[in-house]
Short mmCIF file of C-alpha atoms in Angstrom, two decimals:
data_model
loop_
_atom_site.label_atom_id
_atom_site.label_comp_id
_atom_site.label_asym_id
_atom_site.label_seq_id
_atom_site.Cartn_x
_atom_site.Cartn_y
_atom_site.Cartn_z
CA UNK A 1 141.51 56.79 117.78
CA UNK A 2 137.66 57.40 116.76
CA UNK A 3 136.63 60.37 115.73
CA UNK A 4 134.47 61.06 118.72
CA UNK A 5 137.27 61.10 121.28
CA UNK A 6 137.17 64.97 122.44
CA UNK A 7 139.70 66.66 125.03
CA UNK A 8 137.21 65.75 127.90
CA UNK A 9 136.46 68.18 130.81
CA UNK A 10 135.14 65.45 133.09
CA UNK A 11 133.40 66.15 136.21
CA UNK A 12 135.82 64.69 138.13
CA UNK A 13 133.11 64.65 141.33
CA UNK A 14 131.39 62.80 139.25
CA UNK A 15 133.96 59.98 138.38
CA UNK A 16 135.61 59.48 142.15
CA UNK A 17 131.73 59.12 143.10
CA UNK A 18 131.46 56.16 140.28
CA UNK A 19 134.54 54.50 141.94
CA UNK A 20 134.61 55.07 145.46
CA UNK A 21 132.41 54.54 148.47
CA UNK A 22 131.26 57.99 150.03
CA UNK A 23 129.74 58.92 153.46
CA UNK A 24 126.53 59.86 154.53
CA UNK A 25 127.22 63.54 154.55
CA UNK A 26 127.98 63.21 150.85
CA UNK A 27 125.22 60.94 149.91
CA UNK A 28 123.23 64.09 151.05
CA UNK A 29 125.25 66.67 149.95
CA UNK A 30 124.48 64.38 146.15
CA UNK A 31 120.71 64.25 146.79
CA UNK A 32 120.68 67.75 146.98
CA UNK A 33 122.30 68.66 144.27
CA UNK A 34 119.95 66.06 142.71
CA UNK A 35 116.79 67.67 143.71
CA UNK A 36 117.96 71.30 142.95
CA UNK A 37 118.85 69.78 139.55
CA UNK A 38 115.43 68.44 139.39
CA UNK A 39 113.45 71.51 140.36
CA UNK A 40 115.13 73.68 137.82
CA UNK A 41 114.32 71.12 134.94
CA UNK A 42 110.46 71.20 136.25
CA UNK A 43 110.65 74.59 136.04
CA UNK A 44 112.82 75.00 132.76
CA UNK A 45 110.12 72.54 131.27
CA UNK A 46 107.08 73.91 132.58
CA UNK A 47 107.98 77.81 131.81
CA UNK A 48 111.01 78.43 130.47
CA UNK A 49 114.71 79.06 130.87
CA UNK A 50 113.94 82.84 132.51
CA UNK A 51 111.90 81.57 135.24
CA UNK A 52 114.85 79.45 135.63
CA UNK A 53 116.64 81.40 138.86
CA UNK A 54 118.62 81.11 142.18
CA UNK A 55 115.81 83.03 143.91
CA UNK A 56 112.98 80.99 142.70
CA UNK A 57 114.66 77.23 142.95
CA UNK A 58 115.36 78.02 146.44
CA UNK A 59 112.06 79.23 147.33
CA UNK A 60 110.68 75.96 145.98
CA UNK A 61 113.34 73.93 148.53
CA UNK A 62 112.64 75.94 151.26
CA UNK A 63 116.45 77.33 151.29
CA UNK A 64 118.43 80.42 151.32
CA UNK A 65 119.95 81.98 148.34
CA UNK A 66 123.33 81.47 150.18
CA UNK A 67 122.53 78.02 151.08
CA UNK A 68 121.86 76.89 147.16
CA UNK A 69 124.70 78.78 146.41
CA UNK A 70 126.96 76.10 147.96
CA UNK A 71 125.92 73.61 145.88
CA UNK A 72 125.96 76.06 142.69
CA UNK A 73 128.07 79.35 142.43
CA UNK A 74 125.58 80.78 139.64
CA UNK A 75 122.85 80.03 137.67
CA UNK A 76 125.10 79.43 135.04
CA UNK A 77 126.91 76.54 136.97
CA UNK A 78 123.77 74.93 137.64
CA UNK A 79 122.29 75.15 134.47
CA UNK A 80 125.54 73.10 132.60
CA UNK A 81 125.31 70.66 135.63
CA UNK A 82 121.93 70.18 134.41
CA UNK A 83 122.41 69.81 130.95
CA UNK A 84 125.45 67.39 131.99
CA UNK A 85 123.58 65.50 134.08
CA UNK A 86 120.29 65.07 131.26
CA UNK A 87 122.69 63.92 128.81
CA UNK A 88 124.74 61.47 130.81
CA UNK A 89 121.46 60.16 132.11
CA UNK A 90 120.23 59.70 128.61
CA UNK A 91 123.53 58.04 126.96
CA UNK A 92 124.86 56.14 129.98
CA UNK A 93 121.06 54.05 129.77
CA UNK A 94 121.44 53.71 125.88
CA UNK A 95 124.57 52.37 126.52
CA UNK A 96 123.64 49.78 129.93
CA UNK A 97 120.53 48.60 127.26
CA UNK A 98 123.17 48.03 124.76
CA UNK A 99 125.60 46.17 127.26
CA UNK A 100 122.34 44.23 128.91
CA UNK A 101 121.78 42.68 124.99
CA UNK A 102 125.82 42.10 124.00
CA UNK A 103 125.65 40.24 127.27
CA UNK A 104 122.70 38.15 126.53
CA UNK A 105 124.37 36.96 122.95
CA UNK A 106 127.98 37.06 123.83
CA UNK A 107 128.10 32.92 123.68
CA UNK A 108 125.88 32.88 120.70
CA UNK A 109 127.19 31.96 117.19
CA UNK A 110 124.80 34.26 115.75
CA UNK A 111 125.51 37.61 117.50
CA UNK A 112 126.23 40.37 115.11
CA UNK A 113 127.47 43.84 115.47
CA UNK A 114 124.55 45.27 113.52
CA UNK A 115 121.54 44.46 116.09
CA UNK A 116 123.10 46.53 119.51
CA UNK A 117 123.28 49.67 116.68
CA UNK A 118 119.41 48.79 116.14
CA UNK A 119 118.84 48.61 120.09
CA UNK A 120 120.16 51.99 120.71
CA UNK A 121 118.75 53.41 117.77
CA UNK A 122 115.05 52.29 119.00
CA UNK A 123 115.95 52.36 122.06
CA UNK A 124 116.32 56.46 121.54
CA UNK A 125 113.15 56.90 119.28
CA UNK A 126 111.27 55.18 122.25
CA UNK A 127 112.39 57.51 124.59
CA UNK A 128 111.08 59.90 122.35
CA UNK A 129 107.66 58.85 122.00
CA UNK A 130 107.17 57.90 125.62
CA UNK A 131 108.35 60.80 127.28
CA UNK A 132 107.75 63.97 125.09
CA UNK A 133 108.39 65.97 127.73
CA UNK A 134 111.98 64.37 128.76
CA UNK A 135 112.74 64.31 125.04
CA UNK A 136 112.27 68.10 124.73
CA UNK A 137 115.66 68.34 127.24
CA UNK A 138 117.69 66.22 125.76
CA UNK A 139 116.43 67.74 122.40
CA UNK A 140 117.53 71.18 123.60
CA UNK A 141 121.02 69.54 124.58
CA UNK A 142 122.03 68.01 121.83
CA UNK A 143 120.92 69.55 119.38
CA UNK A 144 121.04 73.40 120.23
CA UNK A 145 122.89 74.05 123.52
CA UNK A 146 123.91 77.27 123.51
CA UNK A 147 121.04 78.60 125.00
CA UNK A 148 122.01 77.13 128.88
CA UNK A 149 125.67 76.00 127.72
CA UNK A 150 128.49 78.51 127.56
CA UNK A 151 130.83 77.18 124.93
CA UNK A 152 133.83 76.67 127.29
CA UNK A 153 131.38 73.86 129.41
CA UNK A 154 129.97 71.97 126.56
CA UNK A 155 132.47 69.48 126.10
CA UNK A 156 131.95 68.12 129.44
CA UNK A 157 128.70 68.29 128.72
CA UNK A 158 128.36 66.69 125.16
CA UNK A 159 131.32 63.87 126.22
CA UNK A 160 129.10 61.43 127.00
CA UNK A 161 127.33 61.62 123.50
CA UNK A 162 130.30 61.22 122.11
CA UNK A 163 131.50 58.21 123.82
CA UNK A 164 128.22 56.74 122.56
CA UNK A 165 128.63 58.03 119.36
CA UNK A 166 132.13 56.05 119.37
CA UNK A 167 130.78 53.09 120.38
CA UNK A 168 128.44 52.91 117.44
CA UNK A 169 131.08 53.87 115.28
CA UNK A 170 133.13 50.91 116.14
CA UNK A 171 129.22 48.75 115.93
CA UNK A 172 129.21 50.11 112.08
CA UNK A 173 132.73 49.33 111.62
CA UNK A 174 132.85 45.36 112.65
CA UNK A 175 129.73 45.49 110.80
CA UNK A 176 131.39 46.55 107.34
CA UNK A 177 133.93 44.04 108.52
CA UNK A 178 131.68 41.10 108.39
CA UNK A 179 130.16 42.08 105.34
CA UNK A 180 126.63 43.02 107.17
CA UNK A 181 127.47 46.47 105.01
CA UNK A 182 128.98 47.88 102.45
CA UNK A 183 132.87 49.25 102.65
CA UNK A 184 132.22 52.94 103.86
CA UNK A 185 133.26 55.94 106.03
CA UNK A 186 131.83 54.47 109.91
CA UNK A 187 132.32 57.86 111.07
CA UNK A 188 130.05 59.37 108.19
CA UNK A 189 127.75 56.98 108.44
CA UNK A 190 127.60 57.21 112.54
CA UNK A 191 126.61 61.15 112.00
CA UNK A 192 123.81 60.15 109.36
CA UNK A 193 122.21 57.72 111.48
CA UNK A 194 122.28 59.90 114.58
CA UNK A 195 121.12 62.91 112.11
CA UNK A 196 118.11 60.46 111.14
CA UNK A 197 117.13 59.31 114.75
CA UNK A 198 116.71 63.11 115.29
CA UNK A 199 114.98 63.92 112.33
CA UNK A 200 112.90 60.64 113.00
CA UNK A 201 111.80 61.88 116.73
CA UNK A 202 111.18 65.51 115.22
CA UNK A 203 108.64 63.89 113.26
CA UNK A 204 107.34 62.02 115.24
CA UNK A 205 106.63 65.22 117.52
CA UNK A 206 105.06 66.57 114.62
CA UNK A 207 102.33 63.25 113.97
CA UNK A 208 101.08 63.85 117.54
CA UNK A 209 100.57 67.22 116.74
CA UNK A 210 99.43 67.10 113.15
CA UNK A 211 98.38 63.03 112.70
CA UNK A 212 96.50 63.92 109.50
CA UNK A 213 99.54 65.72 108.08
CA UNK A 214 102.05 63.78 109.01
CA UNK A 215 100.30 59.44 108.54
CA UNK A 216 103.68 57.91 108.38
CA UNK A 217 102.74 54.89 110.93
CA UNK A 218 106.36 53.04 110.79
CA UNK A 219 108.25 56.07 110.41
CA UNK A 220 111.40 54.49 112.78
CA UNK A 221 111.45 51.43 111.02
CA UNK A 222 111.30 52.73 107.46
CA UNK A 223 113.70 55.22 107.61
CA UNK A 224 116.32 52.89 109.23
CA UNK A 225 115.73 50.59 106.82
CA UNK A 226 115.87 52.81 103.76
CA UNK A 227 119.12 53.71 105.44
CA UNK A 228 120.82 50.55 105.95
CA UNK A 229 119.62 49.29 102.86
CA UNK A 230 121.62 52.45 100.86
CA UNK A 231 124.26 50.58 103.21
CA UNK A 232 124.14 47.53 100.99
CA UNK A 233 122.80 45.74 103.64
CA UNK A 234 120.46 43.10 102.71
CA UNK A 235 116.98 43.65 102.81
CA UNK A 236 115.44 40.60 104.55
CA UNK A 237 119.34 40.42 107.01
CA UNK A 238 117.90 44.09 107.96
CA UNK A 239 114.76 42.73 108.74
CA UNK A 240 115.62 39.87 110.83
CA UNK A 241 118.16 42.19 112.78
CA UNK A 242 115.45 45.04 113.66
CA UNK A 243 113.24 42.57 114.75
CA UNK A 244 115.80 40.85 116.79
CA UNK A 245 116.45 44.49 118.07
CA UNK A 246 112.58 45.11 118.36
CA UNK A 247 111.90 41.97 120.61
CA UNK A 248 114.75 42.04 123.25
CA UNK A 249 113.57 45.72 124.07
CA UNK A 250 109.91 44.34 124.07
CA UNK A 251 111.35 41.58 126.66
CA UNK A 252 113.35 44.10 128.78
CA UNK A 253 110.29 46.05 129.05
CA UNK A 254 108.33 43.68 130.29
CA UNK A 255 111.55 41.62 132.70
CA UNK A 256 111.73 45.82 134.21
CA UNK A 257 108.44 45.41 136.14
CA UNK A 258 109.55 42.39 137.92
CA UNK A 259 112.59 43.80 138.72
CA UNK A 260 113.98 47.16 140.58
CA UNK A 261 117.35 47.36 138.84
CA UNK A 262 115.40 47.00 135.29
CA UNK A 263 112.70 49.39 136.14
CA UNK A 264 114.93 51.94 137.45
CA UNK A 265 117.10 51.54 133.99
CA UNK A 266 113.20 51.95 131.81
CA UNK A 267 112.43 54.34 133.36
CA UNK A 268 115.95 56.42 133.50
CA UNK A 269 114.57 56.66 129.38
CA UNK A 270 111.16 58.01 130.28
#
């Protein structure tokens, strides 16, 4: 069992709605949950968690306390759905990217477990970069959450991460298999690279702020490499993976303007 399977309080709304068809009534009953969801991250964003309230999201909407009440008991209820919802958004499109690239090498000789690790790894520090703004929720999420979360809700709310966080796991684990690394701990090694992509987007928060103090131009690159590398994996093999890695997001970037599904996926990132 990997280490990042967790008792899982799933939002079990959430999963029938995956699986099954619904009706029109609760395709609108979903949007609306949606767009309260969305109004209290503008707000939350724009001006903080206490101007986050029941009375002032449904002044926004146009609606009565009592009707935003039956699509959230409390502001409490809301504010986990939110921070469920930013985090399954988040993982759930690091994860499609990842699929969309297995799928594109699945028949090739070549295709190693080490590159979709590098696509969701840069994958994550460009969500960073491109959407400061977005990054600062799922920053607040996942790294500090106890300032929406209660403790009892932030399993359902951090499972998601975790599945990813498995999934890489098992990534690092073929990878030692094939001899792309060196024997190790996956698990350890999962939380290190996960602790650098945070450190790495922390930084790079800090350059836009503080360019002259902080010059590092290839900050993504070189950490992961000095990682990797401490990995015993070879230098030039690293190389010729993060540039594999580097180019297919380059080429779903650009394929996502010509079509709906990939822009919608892009842009879930951004």
């Amino acid at each position: 069992m990997s280490f990042f399977t967790i008792d899982k309080k799933v939002n079990i709304v959430y999963l029938i709605n995956m699986t099954h068809p619904i009706d029109r009534r609760s395709r609108k009953r979903q949007e609306r949950t949606q767009l309260i969801l969305a109004t209290a991250q503008t707000i939350l964003l724009n001006e903080g968690l206490e101007a986050v309230t029941v009375h002032r999201i449904a002044r926004e909407l146009d609606l009565t306390v009592g009707a935003l009440y039956r699509y959230f008991p409390s502001k409490q209820a809301m504010l986990t759905a939110l921070g469920e919802d930013i985090v399954r958004s988040v993982t759930s499109s690091l994860g499609q990217i990842a699929d969309i690239y297995e799928a594109s090498v699945q028949d090739s000789q070549a295709a190693s477990p080490l590159t979709p690790v590098l696509v969701i790894s840069r994958a994550f520090i460009e969500m960073a970069e491109s959407s400061p703004a977005r990054y600062r929720m799922v920053d607040l999420m996942l790294v500090d959450p106890r300032s929406m979360v209660p403790e009892e809700d932030r399993p359902m709310v951090l499972h998601t991460l975790f599945e990813m966080l498995g999934r890489v796991e098992q990534l690092l684990k073929q990878s030692t298999a094939e001899h792309l690394i060196s024997a190790g701990q996956p698990r350890e090694r999962t939380i290190v690279l996960w602790s650098a992509l945070l450190g790495i987007n922390s930084m790079l928060k800090m350059r836009r702020l503080y360019p002259e103090q902080v010059p590092a131009k290839n900050l993504g690159e070189d950490t992961i490499t000095a990682l990797f590398v401490a990995w015993g994996c070879d230098a030039s093999v690293f190389k010729n993976h993060f540039n594999e890695a580097t180019a297919f997001l380059e080429n779903l970037k650009t394929e996502s303007n010509s079509t709906h599904e990939g822009d919608l996926l892009w842009r879930s990132l951004s």
